[in-house]
Every structure is written in C-alpha cells, then in structure tokens.
Amino acid sequence: MPPILLPASAAAFAPRSTPNVVLGSKVERWLTETLKRTNRVKRPLNSVPQHFRCLTETLSHPSAIWTLCSLMLPKAPESELRKDENPLVEALFNHQMVAIEAYIVHVDMVSQHEVAFKLTPETIEALVDYHKDIHSVDTAAATWNWSEKEVQLKKLQDDFKQAVNRFVYRTTAIALEGLEEDGAGELLRGKSDEVRSAIMGLFLPLLPPPPRVVDVVRPTPLLPSSTGAENWWQPTMSQRQHTSMDSWRMVPSSPNTASSDANSSMWASMGMNEMQLPSPSSSFSETYSTECDSPPQFYSAPMTTAPYTAAMTTAPIPQLPLPSTLLQQQCSTSMGFGGFDWGRYQDFALPFAM
C-alpha cells in the first residue's frame, strides 16, 4: 500500500486552509448529483475543472463544518456528581453532549478514494478541557500515590493535547454524499461509531510505575562440613553392620591362648538358650562307637573345586573331634545340659565361625 500523503493543513496545530482536492479524468455521477443538490447558485458541471472548482469552493466555505459524532461526557468528576434514585435525573444533571466537529482537508478521488477530516479548534479545546478538569481527576483518584504521580499526570495531559491536535479521520470518498448546503455535512452509513471509538481511545488512564523486582534471598544449602544442622545424614549401613556383628557374638575360628582369657567371661555369662549353633550337616555324619576305650576318630570337611568358590575354600578347615572322643574323655552325667564343662570350649574349633 503506498504511503498516504496529507497536506500541510492536516498537521498538528496547523491553521485551516483550502482543502486539497484531487479528481480523476472522469467524475463519478453521484458526486455530480451531490454538488448540484448542495449549491444554491446553479452552475454548469460539464467538465472535470468545473467539478474541481465547485467542490473546492464549497469545502472552503467557513460554514463547511461536519459533525462527525456526539459524545456524552460527565460534567464534573465522579466524586462531585449528583446521586439520585432516578437514572434519568442523574443523566440530565451529570452529563453533557459534546459534538465532535471537523472540516475536510483532503479529497482523493484517484488513488486512495478517501476523504480526510481534521477537528475544529473549538472541538479540540473542549476535549482538552474535559481531559484536564474531569478525566485527569478521576484517573488520578483511581490510582495510588507515588513520588512522581503529579509529573506523570502532567505528562498525560500534554500527550493528550498533542494526540487530539494530530487526530485526522480518514474514510472513503463516498462520505461526500452527506454533504449539505454551504459545505456542512454529517457522516452516514454508521461511520459516526468509528469516530466515537477513535476519540474515546485517546483518553488513556494514568498508569502507576511497575513494582520493583525484589531479589528473593534463599538460604544457602548446608554442606556436610557445615555445623548448622545436626544429623542431616545417618550412616545407616555401618550401624547395621555393627549391630549384626554384635548380635552374633562371633568367636575366633582357632584356639588361641591370648583370646581365651578375654572371651571366658563372655561364655560364662551366656546360657544354653543364648548360644545358637547349627547342627552338622547330614553329609558329615558317621557311625561311631560308644565305648569309652575306643581310639579317637576324626573326619574332615569335603573340599569343593567349583570355580566360583575356589577363593573361599582354599584355606584348610580345622578338624572337629567325634562325639566318641567326648564319651571317652568324660563319660558321666556331667554331659547333660546342666553339667557341661564350658571351660573346654577351646577344644572345639568351629568351621562356621567368622
């Protein structure tokens, strides 16, 4: 889309001047009928220059003011409005009708086929006064106070003044059908709603500054060397190993004179129900004699040659005396549970002791 060029009279704060009119080589029939209807003095419209001269003179007339739309605005700030049970009474006493008037600054019937309107100085002044006396008060009351609030409010008013002076409404050239006598006119075909929305979009609220971002200070995680939190980890594995080893009350695998004195008190304090000794496997059982004068007989545990147990069975296992030896050495009722001589526990080397 090519850029839209407007005349200097459409710039902000520019005074009104003769509108810029561009017509094509052939004039539309509806434009010819509109010019004949609005001119009191009958003048020939048989060529493009005649249409150009007639349209330019009509739109340059001081009374060629168009009413774009009407706005219903409050008469005072919200805190000063009259309160009444009847909404009609409130509307009559608290609101006013402001007509948005403009004049034509540009007519293009060749490329864009559009018409450009600029607000009149009276309309601009009315809108600026309303923004300063009513809108600014309401929007300031709706926001909290901060140090630069007045500066921002003043800037808001200046920005609105600039925006309303730069405001130019462009619409299709068919809007010239609303042309009346002496160049005045109104927008037809619902174009007034577009102007109303555009004007109300210029009234911006006063926005407070965004909240400052506060850095959240998080506590530093405690390392194992820290002394802050106690018992933040538990050596459960080592405790379980010590507990299991203490509960078995392990004894040495071979007789030792030095350790017998230290462990004698431990064995003396244990009863039969505390000692848990598994019975020998059935593969080791042999027939033996119960005679007391028979020579002692011994047996050895079989050695395994499996590859996965070679490292565990290379050491020789101490030999155990047969029960016949016990009968040969002590054949009396002292072999009962109550009279067993626990002082001879070193004579028995247990292969399953750890």
Coordinates of C-alpha atoms in Angstrom, one line a residue:
M1 CA 0.0 0.0 0.0
P2 CA 1.5 3.4 -1.0
P3 CA 2.1 5.9 1.8
I4 CA -0.8 8.4 2.3
L5 CA 0.3 12.0 1.8
L6 CA -1.7 14.7 3.5
P7 CA -1.5 18.4 3.0
A8 CA 0.3 20.7 5.5
S9 CA -3.1 21.9 6.8
A10 CA -3.6 18.4 8.3
A11 CA -0.6 18.7 10.6
A12 CA -0.9 19.4 14.3
F13 CA -1.7 23.0 15.3
A14 CA -1.8 24.0 11.6
P15 CA -4.5 26.6 10.7
R16 CA -7.3 25.9 8.4
S17 CA -6.7 26.5 4.7
T18 CA -8.1 25.5 1.3
P19 CA -8.6 21.7 1.1
N20 CA -6.5 19.6 -1.3
V21 CA -8.8 18.1 -3.9
V22 CA -7.7 15.5 -6.5
L23 CA -10.1 14.4 -9.1
G24 CA -9.7 11.8 -11.8
S25 CA -10.2 12.1 -15.6
K26 CA -13.8 11.1 -15.1
V27 CA -16.1 12.3 -12.4
E28 CA -18.4 10.0 -10.6
R29 CA -22.1 10.5 -11.3
W30 CA -23.1 10.6 -7.5
L31 CA -20.6 13.4 -7.0
T32 CA -22.1 15.5 -9.7
E33 CA -25.6 15.0 -8.3
T34 CA -24.4 15.9 -4.8
L35 CA -22.8 19.2 -6.0
K36 CA -26.0 20.2 -7.8
R37 CA -28.1 19.5 -4.7
T38 CA -26.0 21.5 -2.3
N39 CA -25.3 24.6 -4.5
R40 CA -27.8 27.4 -4.3
V41 CA -26.5 29.0 -7.4
K42 CA -26.9 26.8 -10.4
R43 CA -23.6 26.5 -12.2
P44 CA -22.5 24.3 -15.1
L45 CA -20.8 20.9 -14.1
N46 CA -19.9 19.6 -17.5
S47 CA -16.1 19.0 -17.1
V48 CA -13.6 17.9 -14.6
P49 CA -12.3 21.5 -13.9
Q50 CA -15.8 22.7 -13.3
H51 CA -16.3 19.9 -10.7
F52 CA -12.9 20.7 -9.2
R53 CA -13.7 24.5 -8.8
C54 CA -17.2 23.9 -7.4
L55 CA -16.1 21.2 -4.8
T56 CA -13.1 23.3 -3.7
E57 CA -15.2 26.5 -3.1
T58 CA -17.9 24.5 -1.3
L59 CA -15.5 22.8 1.1
S60 CA -13.5 26.1 1.7
H61 CA -16.6 27.9 3.0
P62 CA -16.3 29.0 6.7
S63 CA -19.6 27.2 7.4
A64 CA -18.4 23.9 5.9
I65 CA -18.2 22.2 9.2
W66 CA -19.0 18.5 9.5
T67 CA -20.5 16.8 12.6
L68 CA -18.6 13.5 12.9
C69 CA -20.3 12.3 16.1
S70 CA -21.6 13.3 19.5
L71 CA -20.2 12.2 22.9
M72 CA -22.0 12.0 26.2
L73 CA -19.4 13.2 28.8
P74 CA -19.7 13.9 32.6
K75 CA -20.0 17.4 33.7
A76 CA -17.8 17.0 36.8
P77 CA -15.5 14.5 38.4
E78 CA -17.2 11.3 39.7
S79 CA -16.9 12.4 43.4
E80 CA -18.9 15.6 42.6
L81 CA -21.7 14.0 40.5
R82 CA -25.3 14.2 41.8
K83 CA -26.8 11.0 43.2
D84 CA -30.4 10.3 42.5
E85 CA -32.6 7.2 42.5
N86 CA -33.9 8.0 39.1
P87 CA -31.2 7.3 36.5
L88 CA -32.8 9.7 34.0
V89 CA -32.3 12.6 36.5
E90 CA -28.7 11.6 37.0
A91 CA -28.1 11.6 33.3
L92 CA -29.7 15.0 32.8
F93 CA -27.8 16.7 35.6
N94 CA -24.5 14.9 35.4
H95 CA -23.8 14.6 31.7
Q96 CA -23.4 16.9 28.7
M97 CA -23.5 16.4 25.0
V98 CA -20.2 17.3 23.1
A99 CA -20.4 17.5 19.3
I100 CA -17.3 16.4 17.5
E101 CA -16.9 18.7 14.6
A102 CA -14.3 18.7 11.8
Y103 CA -13.6 20.2 8.4
I104 CA -12.3 18.5 5.2
V105 CA -8.6 18.9 4.5
H106 CA -8.1 16.3 1.7
V107 CA -10.2 14.7 -1.0
D108 CA -8.6 12.0 -3.2
M109 CA -10.7 10.5 -6.0
V110 CA -7.8 8.9 -7.9
S111 CA -5.5 6.6 -5.8
Q112 CA -7.0 6.2 -2.3
H113 CA -10.6 7.3 -2.9
E114 CA -10.8 8.8 0.6
V115 CA -11.6 11.9 2.5
A116 CA -9.7 13.3 5.5
F117 CA -11.2 15.3 8.3
K118 CA -9.4 17.4 10.9
L119 CA -11.0 18.5 14.2
T120 CA -12.0 22.1 14.6
P121 CA -10.2 24.3 17.2
E122 CA -13.4 24.6 19.3
T123 CA -13.7 20.8 19.4
I124 CA -10.1 20.4 20.4
E125 CA -10.4 22.9 23.1
A126 CA -13.5 21.3 24.6
L127 CA -11.8 17.9 24.6
V128 CA -8.6 19.2 26.2
D129 CA -10.6 21.0 29.0
Y130 CA -12.6 17.8 29.7
H131 CA -9.4 15.8 29.9
K132 CA -7.8 18.2 32.3
D133 CA -10.7 19.0 34.6
I134 CA -12.6 15.7 34.8
H135 CA -10.8 12.8 33.2
S136 CA -7.4 13.6 34.9
V137 CA -9.1 14.0 38.3
D138 CA -10.9 10.7 38.0
T139 CA -7.9 8.7 36.8
A140 CA -5.7 10.2 39.5
A141 CA -8.2 9.2 42.2
A142 CA -8.3 5.7 40.9
T143 CA -4.5 5.1 41.4
W144 CA -2.3 5.1 44.5
N145 CA 0.1 7.9 45.3
W146 CA 3.8 7.7 44.4
S147 CA 6.6 10.3 44.3
E148 CA 6.3 11.2 40.6
K149 CA 2.5 11.0 40.3
E150 CA 2.0 14.7 39.5
V151 CA 4.7 14.6 36.9
Q152 CA 3.1 11.7 35.2
L153 CA -0.3 13.3 35.3
K154 CA 1.1 16.4 33.7
K155 CA 2.7 14.3 31.0
L156 CA -0.6 12.5 30.4
Q157 CA -2.3 15.8 29.8
D158 CA 0.4 17.0 27.4
D159 CA 0.3 13.8 25.4
F160 CA -3.5 14.0 25.0
K161 CA -3.2 17.6 23.8
Q162 CA -0.7 16.5 21.2
A163 CA -2.8 13.5 20.1
V164 CA -6.0 15.4 19.7
N165 CA -4.4 18.0 17.6
R166 CA -2.8 15.4 15.4
F167 CA -6.1 13.5 15.1
V168 CA -7.2 13.1 11.4
Y169 CA -10.1 10.8 10.5
R170 CA -9.9 9.2 7.1
T171 CA -12.8 7.4 5.4
T172 CA -14.0 6.5 1.9
A173 CA -14.8 9.2 -0.6
I174 CA -18.5 8.1 -0.6
A175 CA -18.8 10.0 2.6
L176 CA -19.3 13.2 0.5
E177 CA -22.8 12.0 -0.1
G178 CA -23.6 13.6 3.3
L179 CA -22.6 17.0 2.0
E180 CA -25.2 19.7 2.7
E181 CA -25.6 23.3 1.8
D182 CA -22.6 25.6 2.4
G183 CA -20.3 22.7 2.7
A184 CA -21.6 21.3 6.0
G185 CA -22.5 17.7 6.4
E186 CA -22.7 14.5 8.5
L187 CA -21.2 11.1 8.3
L188 CA -23.5 8.4 7.0
R189 CA -23.6 4.6 7.0
G190 CA -22.5 4.2 10.6
K191 CA -19.2 6.0 10.3
S192 CA -20.0 8.0 13.4
D193 CA -19.4 5.0 15.6
E194 CA -15.9 4.7 14.2
V195 CA -15.1 8.3 15.1
R196 CA -16.6 7.9 18.6
S197 CA -14.4 4.9 19.3
A198 CA -11.3 6.6 17.9
I199 CA -11.9 9.7 20.1
M200 CA -12.5 7.8 23.3
G201 CA -9.4 5.8 22.6
L202 CA -7.4 9.0 23.1
F203 CA -8.4 9.1 26.8
L204 CA -5.7 7.0 28.4
P205 CA -5.6 6.0 32.1
L206 CA -2.8 7.1 34.5
L207 CA -0.6 4.0 34.9
P208 CA 1.4 3.7 38.1
P209 CA 5.0 2.6 37.8
P210 CA 5.6 -1.2 37.7
P211 CA 6.5 -2.8 41.0
R212 CA 10.2 -3.2 41.6
V213 CA 11.6 -6.7 41.4
V214 CA 12.8 -7.8 44.8
D215 CA 15.5 -10.4 44.8
V216 CA 14.5 -13.3 47.0
V217 CA 17.3 -14.3 49.3
R218 CA 17.3 -18.0 49.6
P219 CA 19.1 -19.8 52.4
T220 CA 22.4 -21.4 51.4
P221 CA 22.2 -25.2 51.4
L222 CA 24.2 -26.8 54.2
L223 CA 27.2 -28.9 53.1
P224 CA 28.4 -32.0 55.0
S225 CA 31.2 -29.9 56.6
S226 CA 28.7 -27.4 58.0
T227 CA 27.9 -27.4 61.7
G228 CA 24.4 -25.9 61.3
A229 CA 22.1 -28.8 61.0
E230 CA 22.7 -31.8 63.2
N231 CA 22.2 -35.4 62.0
W232 CA 21.3 -34.3 58.5
W233 CA 22.6 -37.7 57.3
Q234 CA 22.7 -41.0 59.0
P235 CA 25.4 -43.7 58.5
T236 CA 22.8 -46.5 58.5
M237 CA 24.9 -49.1 56.7
S238 CA 27.8 -49.0 59.2
Q239 CA 25.4 -49.1 62.1
R240 CA 23.6 -52.1 60.7
Q241 CA 26.9 -53.9 60.2
H242 CA 28.0 -53.3 63.8
T243 CA 24.6 -54.3 65.1
S244 CA 24.6 -57.6 63.2
M245 CA 28.2 -58.4 64.3
D246 CA 27.4 -57.7 67.9
S247 CA 24.3 -59.8 67.9
W248 CA 26.1 -62.9 66.7
R249 CA 28.8 -62.7 69.3
M250 CA 31.4 -64.1 67.0
V251 CA 34.1 -66.3 68.3
P252 CA 37.6 -67.0 66.9
S253 CA 37.9 -69.8 64.4
S254 CA 41.0 -71.3 66.0
P255 CA 42.1 -71.8 69.6
N256 CA 44.1 -69.0 71.0
T257 CA 45.5 -68.7 74.4
A258 CA 45.6 -64.9 74.4
S259 CA 42.0 -64.6 73.4
S260 CA 40.7 -67.3 75.6
D261 CA 41.1 -65.3 78.7
A262 CA 39.3 -62.3 77.2
N263 CA 36.4 -64.4 76.0
S264 CA 36.0 -66.7 79.0
S265 CA 33.9 -64.2 80.9
M266 CA 31.6 -63.8 77.8
W267 CA 31.0 -67.5 77.5
A268 CA 30.5 -67.9 81.2
S269 CA 27.7 -65.3 81.2
M270 CA 25.8 -67.0 78.4
G271 CA 23.2 -69.7 78.9
M272 CA 22.3 -72.5 76.6
N273 CA 19.3 -70.7 75.2
E274 CA 21.5 -67.7 74.1
M275 CA 24.0 -69.8 72.1
Q276 CA 22.8 -70.7 68.6
L277 CA 25.0 -73.4 67.0
P278 CA 23.7 -75.1 63.8
S279 CA 23.8 -78.8 63.8
P280 CA 26.3 -80.5 61.5
S281 CA 25.1 -81.4 58.1
S282 CA 24.0 -84.9 57.4
S283 CA 26.9 -85.4 54.9
F284 CA 29.3 -85.3 57.8
S285 CA 27.6 -88.0 60.0
E286 CA 29.4 -91.3 60.6
T287 CA 28.8 -94.3 62.8
Y288 CA 30.8 -94.2 65.9
S289 CA 31.2 -96.4 68.9
T290 CA 30.0 -95.5 72.4
E291 CA 32.8 -97.4 74.1
C292 CA 35.0 -95.3 76.2
D293 CA 38.2 -97.3 75.4
S294 CA 37.9 -96.8 71.6
P295 CA 40.6 -94.7 69.9
P296 CA 39.5 -91.2 68.8
Q297 CA 38.3 -90.9 65.2
F298 CA 38.3 -87.7 63.2
Y299 CA 36.6 -86.5 59.9
S300 CA 37.4 -83.7 57.5
A301 CA 35.0 -81.5 55.6
P302 CA 35.0 -82.1 51.9
M303 CA 36.8 -79.6 49.7
T304 CA 35.0 -78.1 46.7
T305 CA 36.6 -77.4 43.4
A306 CA 33.9 -75.2 41.8
P307 CA 35.4 -72.1 40.1
Y308 CA 33.1 -69.6 41.9
T309 CA 34.0 -70.9 45.4
A310 CA 37.7 -71.6 44.8
A311 CA 38.7 -68.4 46.6
M312 CA 36.5 -69.3 49.6
T313 CA 37.6 -72.9 50.2
T314 CA 41.3 -72.9 49.6
A315 CA 42.1 -72.5 53.4
P316 CA 42.0 -75.8 55.3
I317 CA 39.2 -76.2 57.8
P318 CA 40.2 -77.3 61.4
Q319 CA 39.1 -80.8 62.4
L320 CA 36.5 -81.5 65.0
P321 CA 36.6 -84.4 67.4
L322 CA 33.9 -87.0 67.2
P323 CA 31.3 -87.5 69.9
S324 CA 33.1 -90.7 70.8
T325 CA 36.0 -88.6 72.0
L326 CA 33.7 -86.8 74.3
L327 CA 32.5 -90.0 75.7
Q328 CA 36.0 -91.3 76.1
Q329 CA 37.2 -88.3 77.9
Q330 CA 34.1 -87.7 80.1
C331 CA 31.6 -90.5 80.5
S332 CA 29.4 -89.4 83.3
T333 CA 26.1 -87.5 83.8
S334 CA 28.1 -84.2 83.5
M335 CA 27.5 -84.4 79.8
G336 CA 23.9 -83.2 80.4
F337 CA 22.8 -79.8 79.7
G338 CA 23.2 -78.7 83.2
G339 CA 26.7 -80.0 83.8
F340 CA 28.5 -79.3 80.6
D341 CA 32.0 -78.1 81.2
W342 CA 32.2 -74.8 79.4
G343 CA 35.8 -74.4 80.2
R344 CA 36.7 -76.8 77.4
Y345 CA 35.1 -74.8 74.6
Q346 CA 38.6 -74.1 73.2
D347 CA 38.9 -77.8 72.2
F348 CA 36.3 -77.4 69.7
A349 CA 37.1 -75.4 66.6
L350 CA 34.0 -74.4 64.7
P351 CA 34.4 -74.3 60.9
F352 CA 31.4 -71.9 60.6
A353 CA 32.7 -69.2 62.9
M354 CA 33.6 -66.0 61.2

